[in-house]
Amino acid sequence: MKKNITELPSDVQQIRALEALPDDQIDTTDSPEILDWSDARRGVFYQPVKQQITLRLDADIIAWFKAQARGGRGYQTDINGALREHVQRTARST
């Protein structure tokens, strides 16, 4: 038996129906209001698409990042973060 792929799952239909409603018509009474955001972490669910490449870096740069790696994160993640910070700084200044 073939599944009808033109039908959307009910959860997708519900989300689209909510998207169409103005904010003041969405019932949020069953959702508790969160007042304490002290444990909140930004960007937890965001995972950009990674692309594997070969990149030649100076040995002293790699050694420094490897020595600085902390918290279970790899040095490649730290290099990526440093590059991202540089791109964001450069983009702001232009």
A tleap script that builds the chain and sets N, CA, C and O, in Angstrom:
source leaprc.protein.ff14SB
mol = sequence {
  NMET LYS LYS ASN ILE THR GLU LEU PRO SER
  ASP VAL GLN GLN ILE ARG ALA LEU GLU ALA
  LEU PRO ASP ASP GLN ILE ASP THR THR ASP
  SER PRO GLU ILE LEU ASP TRP SER ASP ALA
  ARG ARG GLY VAL PHE TYR GLN PRO VAL LYS
  GLN GLN ILE THR LEU ARG LEU ASP ALA ASP
  ILE ILE ALA TRP PHE LYS ALA GLN ALA ARG
  GLY GLY ARG GLY TYR GLN THR ASP ILE ASN
  GLY ALA LEU ARG GLU HIE VAL GLN ARG THR
  ALA ARG SER CTHR
}
set mol.1.N position { 0.841 -1.173 0.000 }
set mol.1.CA position { 0.000 0.000 0.000 }
set mol.1.C position { 0.890 1.241 0.000 }
set mol.1.O position { 1.759 1.390 0.859 }
set mol.2.N position { 0.672 2.109 -0.947 }
set mol.2.CA position { 1.460 3.330 -1.033 }
set mol.2.C position { 0.840 4.411 -0.163 }
set mol.2.O position { -0.380 4.560 -0.091 }
set mol.3.N position { 1.711 5.157 0.490 }
set mol.3.CA position { 1.271 6.254 1.347 }
set mol.3.C position { 1.044 7.491 0.484 }
set mol.3.O position { 1.828 7.782 -0.419 }
set mol.4.N position { -0.014 8.198 0.767 }
set mol.4.CA position { -0.304 9.424 0.043 }
set mol.4.C position { 0.645 10.515 0.529 }
set mol.4.O position { 0.496 11.017 1.643 }
set mol.5.N position { 1.616 10.882 -0.298 }
set mol.5.CA position { 2.636 11.843 0.137 }
set mol.5.C position { 2.177 13.288 0.029 }
set mol.5.O position { 2.894 14.204 0.431 }
set mol.6.N position { 0.967 13.495 -0.521 }
set mol.6.CA position { 0.481 14.870 -0.607 }
set mol.6.C position { -0.148 15.327 0.696 }
set mol.6.O position { -0.337 16.527 0.898 }
set mol.7.N position { -0.477 14.394 1.588 }
set mol.7.CA position { -1.044 14.759 2.877 }
set mol.7.C position { 0.060 15.098 3.869 }
set mol.7.O position { 1.058 14.385 3.968 }
set mol.8.N position { -0.124 16.175 4.592 }
set mol.8.CA position { 0.852 16.567 5.604 }
set mol.8.C position { 0.509 15.900 6.923 }
set mol.8.O position { -0.668 15.713 7.234 }
set mol.9.N position { 1.523 15.535 7.708 }
set mol.9.CA position { 1.234 15.012 9.051 }
set mol.9.C position { 0.484 16.046 9.868 }
set mol.9.O position { 0.624 17.248 9.642 }
set mol.10.N position { -0.314 15.577 10.819 }
set mol.10.CA position { -1.163 16.486 11.579 }
set mol.10.C position { -0.358 17.536 12.341 }
set mol.10.O position { -0.816 18.671 12.480 }
set mol.11.N position { 0.844 17.182 12.844 }
set mol.11.CA position { 1.636 18.179 13.573 }
set mol.11.C position { 2.096 19.300 12.651 }
set mol.11.O position { 2.152 20.457 13.067 }
set mol.12.N position { 2.423 18.975 11.415 }
set mol.12.CA position { 2.824 20.006 10.450 }
set mol.12.C position { 1.623 20.894 10.129 }
set mol.12.O position { 1.757 22.112 10.011 }
set mol.13.N position { 0.461 20.282 9.989 }
set mol.13.CA position { -0.756 21.054 9.727 }
set mol.13.C position { -1.057 22.002 10.891 }
set mol.13.O position { -1.452 23.148 10.678 }
set mol.14.N position { -0.871 21.520 12.110 }
set mol.14.CA position { -1.127 22.356 13.288 }
set mol.14.C position { -0.146 23.524 13.352 }
set mol.14.O position { -0.535 24.644 13.683 }
set mol.15.N position { 1.108 23.272 13.041 }
set mol.15.CA position { 2.117 24.340 13.060 }
set mol.15.C position { 1.779 25.386 12.014 }
set mol.15.O position { 1.852 26.585 12.287 }
set mol.16.N position { 1.414 24.947 10.830 }
set mol.16.CA position { 1.060 25.908 9.773 }
set mol.16.C position { -0.185 26.710 10.140 }
set mol.16.O position { -0.282 27.895 9.821 }
set mol.17.N position { -1.135 26.061 10.811 }
set mol.17.CA position { -2.342 26.775 11.250 }
set mol.17.C position { -1.976 27.831 12.292 }
set mol.17.O position { -2.521 28.934 12.271 }
set mol.18.N position { -1.054 27.500 13.206 }
set mol.18.CA position { -0.610 28.478 14.210 }
set mol.18.C position { 0.148 29.626 13.563 }
set mol.18.O position { 0.006 30.776 13.979 }
set mol.19.N position { 0.942 29.327 12.562 }
set mol.19.CA position { 1.696 30.375 11.867 }
set mol.19.C position { 0.763 31.398 11.230 }
set mol.19.O position { 1.096 32.579 11.129 }
set mol.20.N position { -0.393 30.939 10.807 }
set mol.20.CA position { -1.343 31.825 10.132 }
set mol.20.C position { -2.103 32.726 11.109 }
set mol.20.O position { -2.679 33.736 10.703 }
set mol.21.N position { -2.105 32.362 12.397 }
set mol.21.CA position { -2.845 33.145 13.393 }
set mol.21.C position { -2.035 34.338 13.881 }
set mol.21.O position { -0.811 34.258 13.987 }
set mol.22.N position { -2.713 35.445 14.179 }
set mol.22.CA position { -2.026 36.559 14.843 }
set mol.22.C position { -1.659 36.140 16.269 }
set mol.22.O position { -2.334 35.296 16.857 }
set mol.23.N position { -0.616 36.711 16.818 }
set mol.23.CA position { -0.140 36.336 18.146 }
set mol.23.C position { -1.217 36.413 19.220 }
set mol.23.O position { -1.272 35.558 20.104 }
set mol.24.N position { -2.067 37.421 19.152 }
set mol.24.CA position { -3.084 37.582 20.201 }
set mol.24.C position { -4.193 36.532 20.146 }
set mol.24.O position { -5.016 36.463 21.059 }
set mol.25.N position { -4.229 35.723 19.101 }
set mol.25.CA position { -5.248 34.676 18.994 }
set mol.25.C position { -4.702 33.289 19.336 }
set mol.25.O position { -5.445 32.309 19.291 }
set mol.26.N position { -3.421 33.194 19.674 }
set mol.26.CA position { -2.823 31.915 20.036 }
set mol.26.C position { -2.968 31.717 21.541 }
set mol.26.O position { -2.539 32.558 22.331 }
set mol.27.N position { -3.575 30.601 21.929 }
set mol.27.CA position { -3.811 30.295 23.344 }
set mol.27.C position { -2.551 29.686 23.951 }
set mol.27.O position { -2.158 28.577 23.590 }
set mol.28.N position { -1.928 30.402 24.861 }
set mol.28.CA position { -0.715 29.907 25.529 }
set mol.28.C position { -0.935 29.698 27.024 }
set mol.28.O position { 0.027 29.644 27.790 }
set mol.29.N position { -2.191 29.582 27.444 }
set mol.29.CA position { -2.483 29.459 28.867 }
set mol.29.C position { -1.935 28.174 29.476 }
set mol.29.O position { -1.683 28.118 30.680 }
set mol.30.N position { -1.747 27.131 28.651 }
set mol.30.CA position { -1.213 25.879 29.184 }
set mol.30.C position { 0.314 25.845 29.177 }
set mol.30.O position { 0.912 24.854 29.596 }
set mol.31.N position { 0.944 26.913 28.707 }
set mol.31.CA position { 2.407 27.009 28.692 }
set mol.31.C position { 2.848 27.943 29.810 }
set mol.31.O position { 2.464 29.113 29.821 }
set mol.32.N position { 3.644 27.449 30.749 }
set mol.32.CA position { 4.070 28.321 31.848 }
set mol.32.C position { 5.016 29.411 31.350 }
set mol.32.O position { 5.844 29.183 30.468 }
set mol.33.N position { 4.876 30.586 31.930 }
set mol.33.CA position { 5.772 31.685 31.582 }
set mol.33.C position { 7.090 31.493 32.323 }
set mol.33.O position { 7.102 31.271 33.534 }
set mol.34.N position { 8.181 31.578 31.600 }
set mol.34.CA position { 9.498 31.410 32.204 }
set mol.34.C position { 10.043 32.792 32.541 }
set mol.34.O position { 10.215 33.638 31.664 }
set mol.35.N position { 10.310 33.004 33.818 }
set mol.35.CA position { 10.814 34.295 34.270 }
set mol.35.C position { 12.312 34.261 34.546 }
set mol.35.O position { 12.979 35.295 34.504 }
set mol.36.N position { 12.840 33.072 34.829 }
set mol.36.CA position { 14.261 32.938 35.152 }
set mol.36.C position { 14.993 32.311 33.967 }
set mol.36.O position { 14.849 31.117 33.702 }
set mol.37.N position { 15.766 33.108 33.267 }
set mol.37.CA position { 16.518 32.636 32.103 }
set mol.37.C position { 18.002 32.491 32.424 }
set mol.37.O position { 18.825 32.463 31.509 }
set mol.38.N position { 18.362 32.400 33.704 }
set mol.38.CA position { 19.775 32.362 34.085 }
set mol.38.C position { 20.497 31.114 33.580 }
set mol.38.O position { 21.711 31.150 33.378 }
set mol.39.N position { 19.769 30.005 33.371 }
set mol.39.CA position { 20.401 28.789 32.867 }
set mol.39.C position { 20.281 28.646 31.355 }
set mol.39.O position { 20.713 27.640 30.792 }
set mol.40.N position { 19.708 29.631 30.700 }
set mol.40.CA position { 19.507 29.549 29.255 }
set mol.40.C position { 20.847 29.614 28.523 }
set mol.40.O position { 21.780 30.290 28.958 }
set mol.41.N position { 20.918 28.905 27.417 }
set mol.41.CA position { 22.119 28.903 26.595 }
set mol.41.C position { 21.733 29.243 25.164 }
set mol.41.O position { 20.833 28.627 24.595 }
set mol.42.N position { 22.410 30.217 24.590 }
set mol.42.CA position { 22.122 30.663 23.235 }
set mol.42.C position { 22.772 29.730 22.213 }
set mol.42.O position { 23.911 29.294 22.386 }
set mol.43.N position { 22.036 29.435 21.159 }
set mol.43.CA position { 22.584 28.682 20.045 }
set mol.43.C position { 22.739 27.190 20.268 }
set mol.43.O position { 23.475 26.540 19.525 }
set mol.44.N position { 22.073 26.625 21.264 }
set mol.44.CA position { 22.225 25.214 21.577 }
set mol.44.C position { 21.724 24.329 20.433 }
set mol.44.O position { 22.329 23.300 20.131 }
set mol.45.N position { 20.639 24.725 19.807 }
set mol.45.CA position { 20.036 23.887 18.789 }
set mol.45.C position { 20.500 24.239 17.377 }
set mol.45.O position { 20.188 23.518 16.429 }
set mol.46.N position { 21.225 25.316 17.230 }
set mol.46.CA position { 21.703 25.718 15.911 }
set mol.46.C position { 22.965 24.948 15.566 }
set mol.46.O position { 23.951 25.009 16.300 }
set mol.47.N position { 22.941 24.231 14.467 }
set mol.47.CA position { 24.124 23.514 14.016 }
set mol.47.C position { 24.328 23.804 12.539 }
set mol.47.O position { 23.646 23.229 11.691 }
set mol.48.N position { 25.262 24.691 12.227 }
set mol.48.CA position { 25.486 25.004 10.818 }
set mol.48.C position { 26.007 23.794 10.062 }
set mol.48.O position { 26.604 22.891 10.648 }
set mol.49.N position { 25.780 23.785 8.775 }
set mol.49.CA position { 26.258 22.698 7.926 }
set mol.49.C position { 27.779 22.771 7.864 }
set mol.49.O position { 28.352 23.824 7.584 }
set mol.50.N position { 28.413 21.655 8.125 }
set mol.50.CA position { 29.873 21.587 8.074 }
set mol.50.C position { 30.311 21.049 6.712 }
set mol.50.O position { 29.619 20.231 6.106 }
set mol.51.N position { 31.446 21.511 6.246 }
set mol.51.CA position { 32.006 21.031 4.995 }
set mol.51.C position { 33.438 20.603 5.253 }
set mol.51.O position { 34.246 21.374 5.771 }
set mol.52.N position { 33.743 19.378 4.891 }
set mol.52.CA position { 35.093 18.879 5.110 }
set mol.52.C position { 36.007 19.384 3.998 }
set mol.52.O position { 35.693 19.275 2.812 }
set mol.53.N position { 37.149 19.942 4.413 }
set mol.53.CA position { 38.136 20.447 3.456 }
set mol.53.C position { 39.528 20.055 3.942 }
set mol.53.O position { 39.697 19.591 5.070 }
set mol.54.N position { 40.495 20.243 3.099 }
set mol.54.CA position { 41.892 20.124 3.507 }
set mol.54.C position { 42.447 21.537 3.568 }
set mol.54.O position { 42.351 22.297 2.604 }
set mol.55.N position { 43.021 21.876 4.699 }
set mol.55.CA position { 43.510 23.230 4.915 }
set mol.55.C position { 44.899 23.141 5.528 }
set mol.55.O position { 45.093 22.464 6.538 }
set mol.56.N position { 45.842 23.805 4.937 }
set mol.56.CA position { 47.206 23.793 5.469 }
set mol.56.C position { 47.418 25.019 6.341 }
set mol.56.O position { 47.280 26.159 5.896 }
set mol.57.N position { 47.760 24.750 7.608 }
set mol.57.CA position { 48.020 25.811 8.581 }
set mol.57.C position { 49.427 25.647 9.120 }
set mol.57.O position { 49.984 24.549 9.094 }
set mol.58.N position { 49.998 26.728 9.605 }
set mol.58.CA position { 51.327 26.658 10.205 }
set mol.58.C position { 51.285 25.749 11.435 }
set mol.58.O position { 50.307 25.739 12.182 }
set mol.59.N position { 52.359 24.992 11.628 }
set mol.59.CA position { 52.428 24.017 12.720 }
set mol.59.C position { 52.281 24.677 14.083 }
set mol.59.O position { 51.658 24.105 14.977 }
set mol.60.N position { 52.849 25.883 14.260 }
set mol.60.CA position { 52.740 26.537 15.564 }
set mol.60.C position { 51.301 26.971 15.868 }
set mol.60.O position { 50.894 26.994 17.030 }
set mol.61.N position { 50.541 27.309 14.840 }
set mol.61.CA position { 49.135 27.672 15.033 }
set mol.61.C position { 48.342 26.454 15.496 }
set mol.61.O position { 47.560 26.541 16.443 }
set mol.62.N position { 48.542 25.326 14.833 }
set mol.62.CA position { 47.848 24.092 15.220 }
set mol.62.C position { 48.237 23.686 16.638 }
set mol.62.O position { 47.377 23.306 17.433 }
set mol.63.N position { 49.519 23.764 16.956 }
set mol.63.CA position { 49.982 23.391 18.295 }
set mol.63.C position { 49.342 24.283 19.356 }
set mol.63.O position { 48.966 23.804 20.426 }
set mol.64.N position { 49.217 25.563 19.066 }
set mol.64.CA position { 48.608 26.473 20.037 }
set mol.64.C position { 47.142 26.108 20.273 }
set mol.64.O position { 46.697 26.031 21.419 }
set mol.65.N position { 46.393 25.886 19.195 }
set mol.65.CA position { 44.979 25.533 19.343 }
set mol.65.C position { 44.812 24.197 20.055 }
set mol.65.O position { 43.891 24.041 20.857 }
set mol.66.N position { 45.691 23.224 19.777 }
set mol.66.CA position { 45.606 21.938 20.469 }
set mol.66.C position { 45.865 22.115 21.964 }
set mol.66.O position { 45.215 21.472 22.787 }
set mol.67.N position { 46.805 22.979 22.312 }
set mol.67.CA position { 47.120 23.219 23.725 }
set mol.67.C position { 45.986 23.945 24.436 }
set mol.67.O position { 45.800 23.778 25.641 }
set mol.68.N position { 45.230 24.747 23.698 }
set mol.68.CA position { 44.139 25.530 24.285 }
set mol.68.C position { 42.819 24.778 24.335 }
set mol.68.O position { 41.891 25.226 25.009 }
set mol.69.N position { 42.705 23.647 23.640 }
set mol.69.CA position { 41.432 22.909 23.563 }
set mol.69.C position { 40.957 22.565 24.965 }
set mol.69.O position { 41.730 22.103 25.804 }
set mol.70.N position { 39.676 22.797 25.205 }
set mol.70.CA position { 39.144 22.608 26.548 }
set mol.70.C position { 37.691 22.136 26.485 }
set mol.70.O position { 37.035 22.230 25.447 }
set mol.71.N position { 37.214 21.635 27.598 }
set mol.71.CA position { 35.808 21.292 27.734 }
set mol.71.C position { 35.318 20.211 26.798 }
set mol.71.O position { 34.142 20.205 26.434 }
set mol.72.N position { 36.182 19.295 26.399 }
set mol.72.CA position { 35.767 18.218 25.520 }
set mol.72.C position { 35.632 18.638 24.067 }
set mol.72.O position { 35.249 17.832 23.219 }
set mol.73.N position { 35.942 19.888 23.776 }
set mol.73.CA position { 35.871 20.361 22.395 }
set mol.73.C position { 37.215 20.163 21.733 }
set mol.73.O position { 38.256 20.267 22.380 }
set mol.74.N position { 37.194 19.883 20.472 }
set mol.74.CA position { 38.426 19.689 19.730 }
set mol.74.C position { 39.024 20.993 19.263 }
set mol.74.O position { 38.358 22.028 19.224 }
set mol.75.N position { 40.270 20.927 18.917 }
set mol.75.CA position { 40.962 22.131 18.461 }
set mol.75.C position { 40.393 22.640 17.144 }
set mol.75.O position { 40.435 23.841 16.874 }
set mol.76.N position { 39.859 21.738 16.319 }
set mol.76.CA position { 39.282 22.175 15.047 }
set mol.76.C position { 38.042 23.034 15.278 }
set mol.76.O position { 37.794 23.983 14.534 }
set mol.77.N position { 37.270 22.704 16.300 }
set mol.77.CA position { 36.105 23.517 16.659 }
set mol.77.C position { 36.548 24.905 17.097 }
set mol.77.O position { 35.906 25.902 16.766 }
set mol.78.N position { 37.649 24.968 17.842 }
set mol.78.CA position { 38.169 26.269 18.287 }
set mol.78.C position { 38.699 27.090 17.108 }
set mol.78.O position { 38.519 28.307 17.071 }
set mol.79.N position { 39.343 26.437 16.159 }
set mol.79.CA position { 39.817 27.145 14.961 }
set mol.79.C position { 38.621 27.684 14.186 }
set mol.79.O position { 38.642 28.824 13.720 }
set mol.80.N position { 37.580 26.869 14.047 }
set mol.80.CA position { 36.369 27.307 13.362 }
set mol.80.C position { 35.765 28.523 14.067 }
set mol.80.O position { 35.338 29.477 13.416 }
set mol.81.N position { 35.733 28.482 15.398 }
set mol.81.CA position { 35.197 29.612 16.156 }
set mol.81.C position { 36.011 30.877 15.967 }
set mol.81.O position { 35.455 31.970 15.849 }
set mol.82.N position { 37.329 30.730 15.937 }
set mol.82.CA position { 38.198 31.894 15.721 }
set mol.82.C position { 37.973 32.483 14.327 }
set mol.82.O position { 37.935 33.701 14.156 }
set mol.83.N position { 37.828 31.616 13.351 }
set mol.83.CA position { 37.557 32.097 11.988 }
set mol.83.C position { 36.196 32.786 11.917 }
set mol.83.O position { 36.051 33.814 11.256 }
set mol.84.N position { 35.195 32.216 12.599 }
set mol.84.CA position { 33.868 32.818 12.603 }
set mol.84.C position { 33.906 34.204 13.245 }
set mol.84.O position { 33.301 35.141 12.722 }
set mol.85.N position { 34.612 34.346 14.375 }
set mol.85.CA position { 34.735 35.654 15.026 }
set mol.85.C position { 35.397 36.662 14.094 }
set mol.85.O position { 34.967 37.813 14.016 }
set mol.86.N position { 36.436 36.235 13.392 }
set mol.86.CA position { 37.120 37.129 12.454 }
set mol.86.C position { 36.168 37.580 11.349 }
set mol.86.O position { 36.133 38.760 10.999 }
set mol.87.N position { 35.393 36.636 10.798 }
set mol.87.CA position { 34.443 36.974 9.735 }
set mol.87.C position { 33.401 37.968 10.253 }
set mol.87.O position { 33.073 38.931 9.559 }
set mol.88.N position { 32.882 37.751 11.451 }
set mol.88.CA position { 31.873 38.650 11.997 }
set mol.88.C position { 32.433 40.038 12.262 }
set mol.88.O position { 31.764 41.037 12.000 }
set mol.89.N position { 33.670 40.110 12.785 }
set mol.89.CA position { 34.318 41.419 13.013 }
set mol.89.C position { 34.532 42.137 11.687 }
set mol.89.O position { 34.278 43.336 11.572 }
set mol.90.N position { 34.995 41.405 10.702 }
set mol.90.CA position { 35.257 41.999 9.381 }
set mol.90.C position { 33.962 42.480 8.741 }
set mol.90.O position { 33.920 43.557 8.145 }
set mol.91.N position { 32.910 41.683 8.865 }
set mol.91.CA position { 31.613 42.052 8.264 }
set mol.91.C position { 31.039 43.304 8.918 }
set mol.91.O position { 30.403 44.113 8.242 }
set mol.92.N position { 31.251 43.475 10.219 }
set mol.92.CA position { 30.741 44.660 10.915 }
set mol.92.C position { 31.477 45.914 10.499 }
set mol.92.O position { 30.890 46.995 10.459 }
set mol.93.N position { 32.748 45.783 10.191 }
set mol.93.CA position { 33.559 46.966 9.884 }
set mol.93.C position { 33.410 47.428 8.442 }
set mol.93.O position { 33.915 48.489 8.074 }
set mol.94.N position { 32.727 46.648 7.634 }
set mol.94.CA position { 32.558 47.054 6.220 }
set mol.94.C position { 31.212 47.662 5.979 }
set mol.94.O position { 30.905 48.056 4.854 }
savepdb mol mol.pdb
quit
